[in-house]
Amino acid sequence: EDMCKEVGAYPKCAQCPDFVAPDSTPGVMTWDELLEHMDNLVSWGQDELKAWHKTASALQFDKKAETALVVLKGKQGEAACVAADATHRALVQNKLAGICEDMCKEVGAYPKCAQCPDFVAPDSTPGVMTWDELLEHMDNLVSWGQDELKGWHKTASALQVKQGVEVCTSADLKHRVQFQNRLAGICEDMCKEVGAYPKCAQCPDFVAPDSTPGVMTW
């Protein structure tokens, strides 16, 4: 190998016994290396499962362990075994999820990592509200408004029993005004968010700004 370097042929030294060529892409994971890593990961998982099966077999057939298992069954029953198995499964899944996302970043495919378990893609438009997000926000707003109205009706019913119809009407009017004011503010904010401002005539009680500030028109 030293002579190979001396004559300037390194790293093409296949004729040297037991020669291992250096990594041709240091710091970068190639597809071959990724596949090898996945094979090693599968092998590791199989070894872990074999170890758990051996432990379970030892607990079943070893006399001392069998006695302990009988005591455990007498106290906790089959639920303890199920809980232990669930813990092991969760550990394996969490480790696989983390490794999958890291490998997705390593090969430059991030954030397109839908094949990874429990992967949540980051916001593709941070700081900007898309139409889909706006529609979802409106749905949430409608749901919130319905819940608020239900709460106000319950309060109105209780007040009606205690204080009469006039008090209920006054409280209902107050709630409606608060609801309308909140809707007006949210509507104007959304109008600005989608770039339609000042054309927001659909918003309740919207007052358009002066189109010629500082100038008196006819």
PDB file of N, CA and C in Angstrom, residues 93-150:
ATOM      1  N   GLN A  93     -40.448   1.300  17.369  1.00  0.00           N
ATOM      2  CA  GLN A  93     -41.089   2.229  16.439  1.00  0.00           C
ATOM      3  C   GLN A  93     -40.477   3.618  16.534  1.00  0.00           C
ATOM      4  N   ASN A  94     -40.231   4.088  17.767  1.00  0.00           N
ATOM      5  CA  ASN A  94     -39.631   5.420  17.937  1.00  0.00           C
ATOM      6  C   ASN A  94     -38.235   5.480  17.336  1.00  0.00           C
ATOM      7  N   LYS A  95     -37.448   4.397  17.552  1.00  0.00           N
ATOM      8  CA  LYS A  95     -36.092   4.380  17.003  1.00  0.00           C
ATOM      9  C   LYS A  95     -36.132   4.358  15.478  1.00  0.00           C
ATOM     10  N   LEU A  96     -37.033   3.562  14.918  1.00  0.00           N
ATOM     11  CA  LEU A  96     -37.166   3.499  13.464  1.00  0.00           C
ATOM     12  C   LEU A  96     -37.614   4.831  12.884  1.00  0.00           C
ATOM     13  N   ALA A  97     -38.564   5.507  13.577  1.00  0.00           N
ATOM     14  CA  ALA A  97     -39.062   6.793  13.076  1.00  0.00           C
ATOM     15  C   ALA A  97     -37.949   7.829  13.028  1.00  0.00           C
ATOM     16  N   GLY A  98     -37.148   7.904  14.114  1.00  0.00           N
ATOM     17  CA  GLY A  98     -36.050   8.867  14.145  1.00  0.00           C
ATOM     18  C   GLY A  98     -34.998   8.580  13.091  1.00  0.00           C
ATOM     19  N   ILE A  99     -34.643   7.301  12.913  1.00  0.00           N
ATOM     20  CA  ILE A  99     -33.633   6.926  11.923  1.00  0.00           C
ATOM     21  C   ILE A  99     -34.133   7.218  10.516  1.00  0.00           C
ATOM     22  N   CYS A 100     -35.416   6.947  10.268  1.00  0.00           N
ATOM     23  CA  CYS A 100     -35.981   7.163   8.928  1.00  0.00           C
ATOM     24  C   CYS A 100     -35.914   8.636   8.552  1.00  0.00           C
ATOM     25  N   GLU A 101     -36.287   9.516   9.477  1.00  0.00           N
ATOM     26  CA  GLU A 101     -36.272  10.956   9.175  1.00  0.00           C
ATOM     27  C   GLU A 101     -34.840  11.445   8.970  1.00  0.00           C
ATOM     28  N   ASP A 102     -33.898  10.941   9.773  1.00  0.00           N
ATOM     29  CA  ASP A 102     -32.486  11.331   9.603  1.00  0.00           C
ATOM     30  C   ASP A 102     -31.962  10.891   8.232  1.00  0.00           C
ATOM     31  N   MET A 103     -32.332   9.680   7.811  1.00  0.00           N
ATOM     32  CA  MET A 103     -31.877   9.192   6.512  1.00  0.00           C
ATOM     33  C   MET A 103     -32.519   9.986   5.374  1.00  0.00           C
ATOM     34  N   CYS A 104     -33.775  10.390   5.576  1.00  0.00           N
ATOM     35  CA  CYS A 104     -34.465  11.201   4.570  1.00  0.00           C
ATOM     36  C   CYS A 104     -33.735  12.526   4.370  1.00  0.00           C
ATOM     37  N   LYS A 105     -33.247  13.120   5.473  1.00  0.00           N
ATOM     38  CA  LYS A 105     -32.472  14.363   5.374  1.00  0.00           C
ATOM     39  C   LYS A 105     -31.110  14.091   4.735  1.00  0.00           C
ATOM     40  N   GLU A 106     -30.525  12.922   5.085  1.00  0.00           N
ATOM     41  CA  GLU A 106     -29.179  12.594   4.607  1.00  0.00           C
ATOM     42  C   GLU A 106     -29.138  12.486   3.084  1.00  0.00           C
ATOM     43  N   VAL A 107     -30.192  11.920   2.488  1.00  0.00           N
ATOM     44  CA  VAL A 107     -30.204  11.739   1.038  1.00  0.00           C
ATOM     45  C   VAL A 107     -30.791  12.936   0.306  1.00  0.00           C
ATOM     46  N   GLY A 108     -31.111  14.008   1.038  1.00  0.00           N
ATOM     47  CA  GLY A 108     -31.591  15.241   0.421  1.00  0.00           C
ATOM     48  C   GLY A 108     -33.042  15.206  -0.011  1.00  0.00           C
ATOM     49  N   ALA A 109     -33.839  14.279   0.528  1.00  0.00           N
ATOM     50  CA  ALA A 109     -35.251  14.188   0.142  1.00  0.00           C
ATOM     51  C   ALA A 109     -36.167  14.972   1.069  1.00  0.00           C
ATOM     52  N   TYR A 110     -35.638  15.463   2.199  1.00  0.00           N
ATOM     53  CA  TYR A 110     -36.467  16.194   3.166  1.00  0.00           C
ATOM     54  C   TYR A 110     -37.024  17.465   2.537  1.00  0.00           C
ATOM     55  N   PRO A 111     -38.309  17.851   2.760  1.00  0.00           N
ATOM     56  CA  PRO A 111     -39.280  17.258   3.687  1.00  0.00           C
ATOM     57  C   PRO A 111     -40.208  16.223   3.060  1.00  0.00           C
ATOM     58  N   LYS A 112     -39.851  15.636   1.925  1.00  0.00           N
ATOM     59  CA  LYS A 112     -40.706  14.626   1.309  1.00  0.00           C
ATOM     60  C   LYS A 112     -40.393  13.264   1.921  1.00  0.00           C
ATOM     61  N   CYS A 113     -40.868  13.082   3.158  1.00  0.00           N
ATOM     62  CA  CYS A 113     -40.547  11.869   3.927  1.00  0.00           C
ATOM     63  C   CYS A 113     -41.835  11.173   4.361  1.00  0.00           C
ATOM     64  N   ALA A 114     -42.828  11.120   3.475  1.00  0.00           N
ATOM     65  CA  ALA A 114     -44.128  10.544   3.845  1.00  0.00           C
ATOM     66  C   ALA A 114     -44.021   9.068   4.209  1.00  0.00           C
ATOM     67  N   GLN A 115     -42.960   8.378   3.759  1.00  0.00           N
ATOM     68  CA  GLN A 115     -42.814   6.960   4.056  1.00  0.00           C
ATOM     69  C   GLN A 115     -42.395   6.717   5.506  1.00  0.00           C
ATOM     70  N   CYS A 116     -41.928   7.747   6.205  1.00  0.00           N
ATOM     71  CA  CYS A 116     -41.519   7.589   7.606  1.00  0.00           C
ATOM     72  C   CYS A 116     -42.754   7.572   8.508  1.00  0.00           C
ATOM     73  N   PRO A 117     -42.809   6.654   9.499  1.00  0.00           N
ATOM     74  CA  PRO A 117     -43.986   6.581  10.379  1.00  0.00           C
ATOM     75  C   PRO A 117     -44.132   7.836  11.221  1.00  0.00           C
ATOM     76  N   ASP A 118     -45.392   8.323  11.328  1.00  0.00           N
ATOM     77  CA  ASP A 118     -45.732   9.486  12.153  1.00  0.00           C
ATOM     78  C   ASP A 118     -44.981  10.748  11.730  1.00  0.00           C
ATOM     79  N   PHE A 119     -44.599  10.849  10.451  1.00  0.00           N
ATOM     80  CA  PHE A 119     -43.887  12.044  10.000  1.00  0.00           C
ATOM     81  C   PHE A 119     -44.867  13.186   9.764  1.00  0.00           C
ATOM     82  N   VAL A 120     -44.524  14.356  10.277  1.00  0.00           N
ATOM     83  CA  VAL A 120     -45.342  15.556  10.095  1.00  0.00           C
ATOM     84  C   VAL A 120     -44.528  16.549   9.279  1.00  0.00           C
ATOM     85  N   ALA A 121     -44.989  16.826   8.072  1.00  0.00           N
ATOM     86  CA  ALA A 121     -44.264  17.744   7.195  1.00  0.00           C
ATOM     87  C   ALA A 121     -44.325  19.170   7.742  1.00  0.00           C
ATOM     88  N   PRO A 122     -43.228  19.953   7.635  1.00  0.00           N
ATOM     89  CA  PRO A 122     -43.252  21.336   8.107  1.00  0.00           C
ATOM     90  C   PRO A 122     -44.130  22.208   7.218  1.00  0.00           C
ATOM     91  N   ASP A 123     -44.481  23.376   7.724  1.00  0.00           N
ATOM     92  CA  ASP A 123     -45.312  24.308   6.967  1.00  0.00           C
ATOM     93  C   ASP A 123     -44.563  24.740   5.711  1.00  0.00           C
ATOM     94  N   SER A 124     -45.172  24.509   4.535  1.00  0.00           N
ATOM     95  CA  SER A 124     -44.513  24.850   3.271  1.00  0.00           C
ATOM     96  C   SER A 124     -44.544  26.346   2.985  1.00  0.00           C
ATOM     97  N   THR A 125     -45.421  27.095   3.682  1.00  0.00           N
ATOM     98  CA  THR A 125     -45.505  28.555   3.486  1.00  0.00           C
ATOM     99  C   THR A 125     -45.494  29.244   4.846  1.00  0.00           C
ATOM    100  N   PRO A 126     -44.347  29.226   5.555  1.00  0.00           N
ATOM    101  CA  PRO A 126     -44.319  29.826   6.907  1.00  0.00           C
ATOM    102  C   PRO A 126     -44.580  31.327   6.859  1.00  0.00           C
ATOM    103  N   GLY A 127     -45.486  31.796   7.747  1.00  0.00           N
ATOM    104  CA  GLY A 127     -45.791  33.220   7.819  1.00  0.00           C
ATOM    105  C   GLY A 127     -46.784  33.697   6.781  1.00  0.00           C
ATOM    106  N   VAL A 128     -47.262  32.794   5.912  1.00  0.00           N
ATOM    107  CA  VAL A 128     -48.225  33.166   4.867  1.00  0.00           C
ATOM    108  C   VAL A 128     -49.432  32.235   4.981  1.00  0.00           C
ATOM    109  N   MET A 129     -50.642  32.817   4.960  1.00  0.00           N
ATOM    110  CA  MET A 129     -51.863  32.029   5.052  1.00  0.00           C
ATOM    111  C   MET A 129     -52.338  31.666   3.644  1.00  0.00           C
ATOM    112  N   THR A 130     -52.360  30.369   3.330  1.00  0.00           N
ATOM    113  CA  THR A 130     -52.835  29.909   2.026  1.00  0.00           C
ATOM    114  C   THR A 130     -54.364  29.845   2.030  1.00  0.00           C
ATOM    115  N   TRP A 131     -54.943  29.592   0.847  1.00  0.00           N
ATOM    116  CA  TRP A 131     -56.399  29.486   0.766  1.00  0.00           C
ATOM    117  C   TRP A 131     -56.910  28.304   1.582  1.00  0.00           C
ATOM    118  N   ASP A 132     -56.197  27.178   1.539  1.00  0.00           N
ATOM    119  CA  ASP A 132     -56.625  26.015   2.329  1.00  0.00           C
ATOM    120  C   ASP A 132     -56.607  26.335   3.819  1.00  0.00           C
ATOM    121  N   GLU A 133     -55.540  27.022   4.264  1.00  0.00           N
ATOM    122  CA  GLU A 133     -55.460  27.400   5.676  1.00  0.00           C
ATOM    123  C   GLU A 133     -56.542  28.417   6.032  1.00  0.00           C
ATOM    124  N   LEU A 134     -56.846  29.325   5.087  1.00  0.00           N
ATOM    125  CA  LEU A 134     -57.889  30.309   5.334  1.00  0.00           C
ATOM    126  C   LEU A 134     -59.248  29.628   5.475  1.00  0.00           C
ATOM    127  N   LEU A 135     -59.536  28.661   4.582  1.00  0.00           N
ATOM    128  CA  LEU A 135     -60.806  27.946   4.669  1.00  0.00           C
ATOM    129  C   LEU A 135     -60.908  27.150   5.964  1.00  0.00           C
ATOM    130  N   GLU A 136     -59.798  26.524   6.356  1.00  0.00           N
ATOM    131  CA  GLU A 136     -59.796  25.794   7.623  1.00  0.00           C
ATOM    132  C   GLU A 136     -60.032  26.743   8.795  1.00  0.00           C
ATOM    133  N   HIS A 137     -59.421  27.926   8.720  1.00  0.00           N
ATOM    134  CA  HIS A 137     -59.606  28.922   9.773  1.00  0.00           C
ATOM    135  C   HIS A 137     -61.074  29.369   9.843  1.00  0.00           C
ATOM    136  N   MET A 138     -61.705  29.534   8.673  1.00  0.00           N
ATOM    137  CA  MET A 138     -63.109  29.928   8.643  1.00  0.00           C
ATOM    138  C   MET A 138     -63.995  28.832   9.236  1.00  0.00           C
ATOM    139  N   ASP A 139     -63.676  27.560   8.922  1.00  0.00           N
ATOM    140  CA  ASP A 139     -64.440  26.449   9.505  1.00  0.00           C
ATOM    141  C   ASP A 139     -64.321  26.444  11.024  1.00  0.00           C
ATOM    142  N   ASN A 140     -63.098  26.668  11.511  1.00  0.00           N
ATOM    143  CA  ASN A 140     -62.891  26.729  12.959  1.00  0.00           C
ATOM    144  C   ASN A 140     -63.650  27.900  13.565  1.00  0.00           C
ATOM    145  N   LEU A 141     -63.703  29.009  12.829  1.00  0.00           N
ATOM    146  CA  LEU A 141     -64.415  30.189  13.313  1.00  0.00           C
ATOM    147  C   LEU A 141     -65.913  29.919  13.411  1.00  0.00           C
ATOM    148  N   VAL A 142     -66.455  29.239  12.389  1.00  0.00           N
ATOM    149  CA  VAL A 142     -67.880  28.896  12.419  1.00  0.00           C
ATOM    150  C   VAL A 142     -68.175  27.975  13.596  1.00  0.00           C
ATOM    151  N   SER A 143     -67.307  26.964  13.793  1.00  0.00           N
ATOM    152  CA  SER A 143     -67.494  26.035  14.914  1.00  0.00           C
ATOM    153  C   SER A 143     -67.432  26.769  16.241  1.00  0.00           C
ATOM    154  N   TRP A 144     -66.452  27.707  16.349  1.00  0.00           N
ATOM    155  CA  TRP A 144     -66.340  28.489  17.589  1.00  0.00           C
ATOM    156  C   TRP A 144     -67.597  29.325  17.804  1.00  0.00           C
ATOM    157  N   GLY A 145     -68.104  29.950  16.734  1.00  0.00           N
ATOM    158  CA  GLY A 145     -69.303  30.774  16.852  1.00  0.00           C
ATOM    159  C   GLY A 145     -70.514  29.972  17.290  1.00  0.00           C
ATOM    160  N   GLN A 146     -70.653  28.749  16.745  1.00  0.00           N
ATOM    161  CA  GLN A 146     -71.782  27.905  17.137  1.00  0.00           C
ATOM    162  C   GLN A 146     -71.696  27.528  18.607  1.00  0.00           C
ATOM    163  N   ASP A 147     -70.488  27.198  19.067  1.00  0.00           N
ATOM    164  CA  ASP A 147     -70.316  26.865  20.484  1.00  0.00           C
ATOM    165  C   ASP A 147     -70.620  28.063  21.365  1.00  0.00           C
ATOM    166  N   GLU A 148     -70.173  29.267  20.915  1.00  0.00           N
ATOM    167  CA  GLU A 148     -70.448  30.476  21.691  1.00  0.00           C
ATOM    168  C   GLU A 148     -71.949  30.737  21.780  1.00  0.00           C
ATOM    169  N   LEU A 149     -72.652  30.573  20.660  1.00  0.00           N
ATOM    170  CA  LEU A 149     -74.098  30.795  20.647  1.00  0.00           C
ATOM    171  C   LEU A 149     -74.823  29.813  21.562  1.00  0.00           C
ATOM    172  N   LYS A 150     -74.369  28.542  21.551  1.00  0.00           N
ATOM    173  CA  LYS A 150     -74.973  27.562  22.456  1.00  0.00           C
ATOM    174  C   LYS A 150     -74.789  27.975  23.912  1.00  0.00           C
TER     175      LYS A 150
END
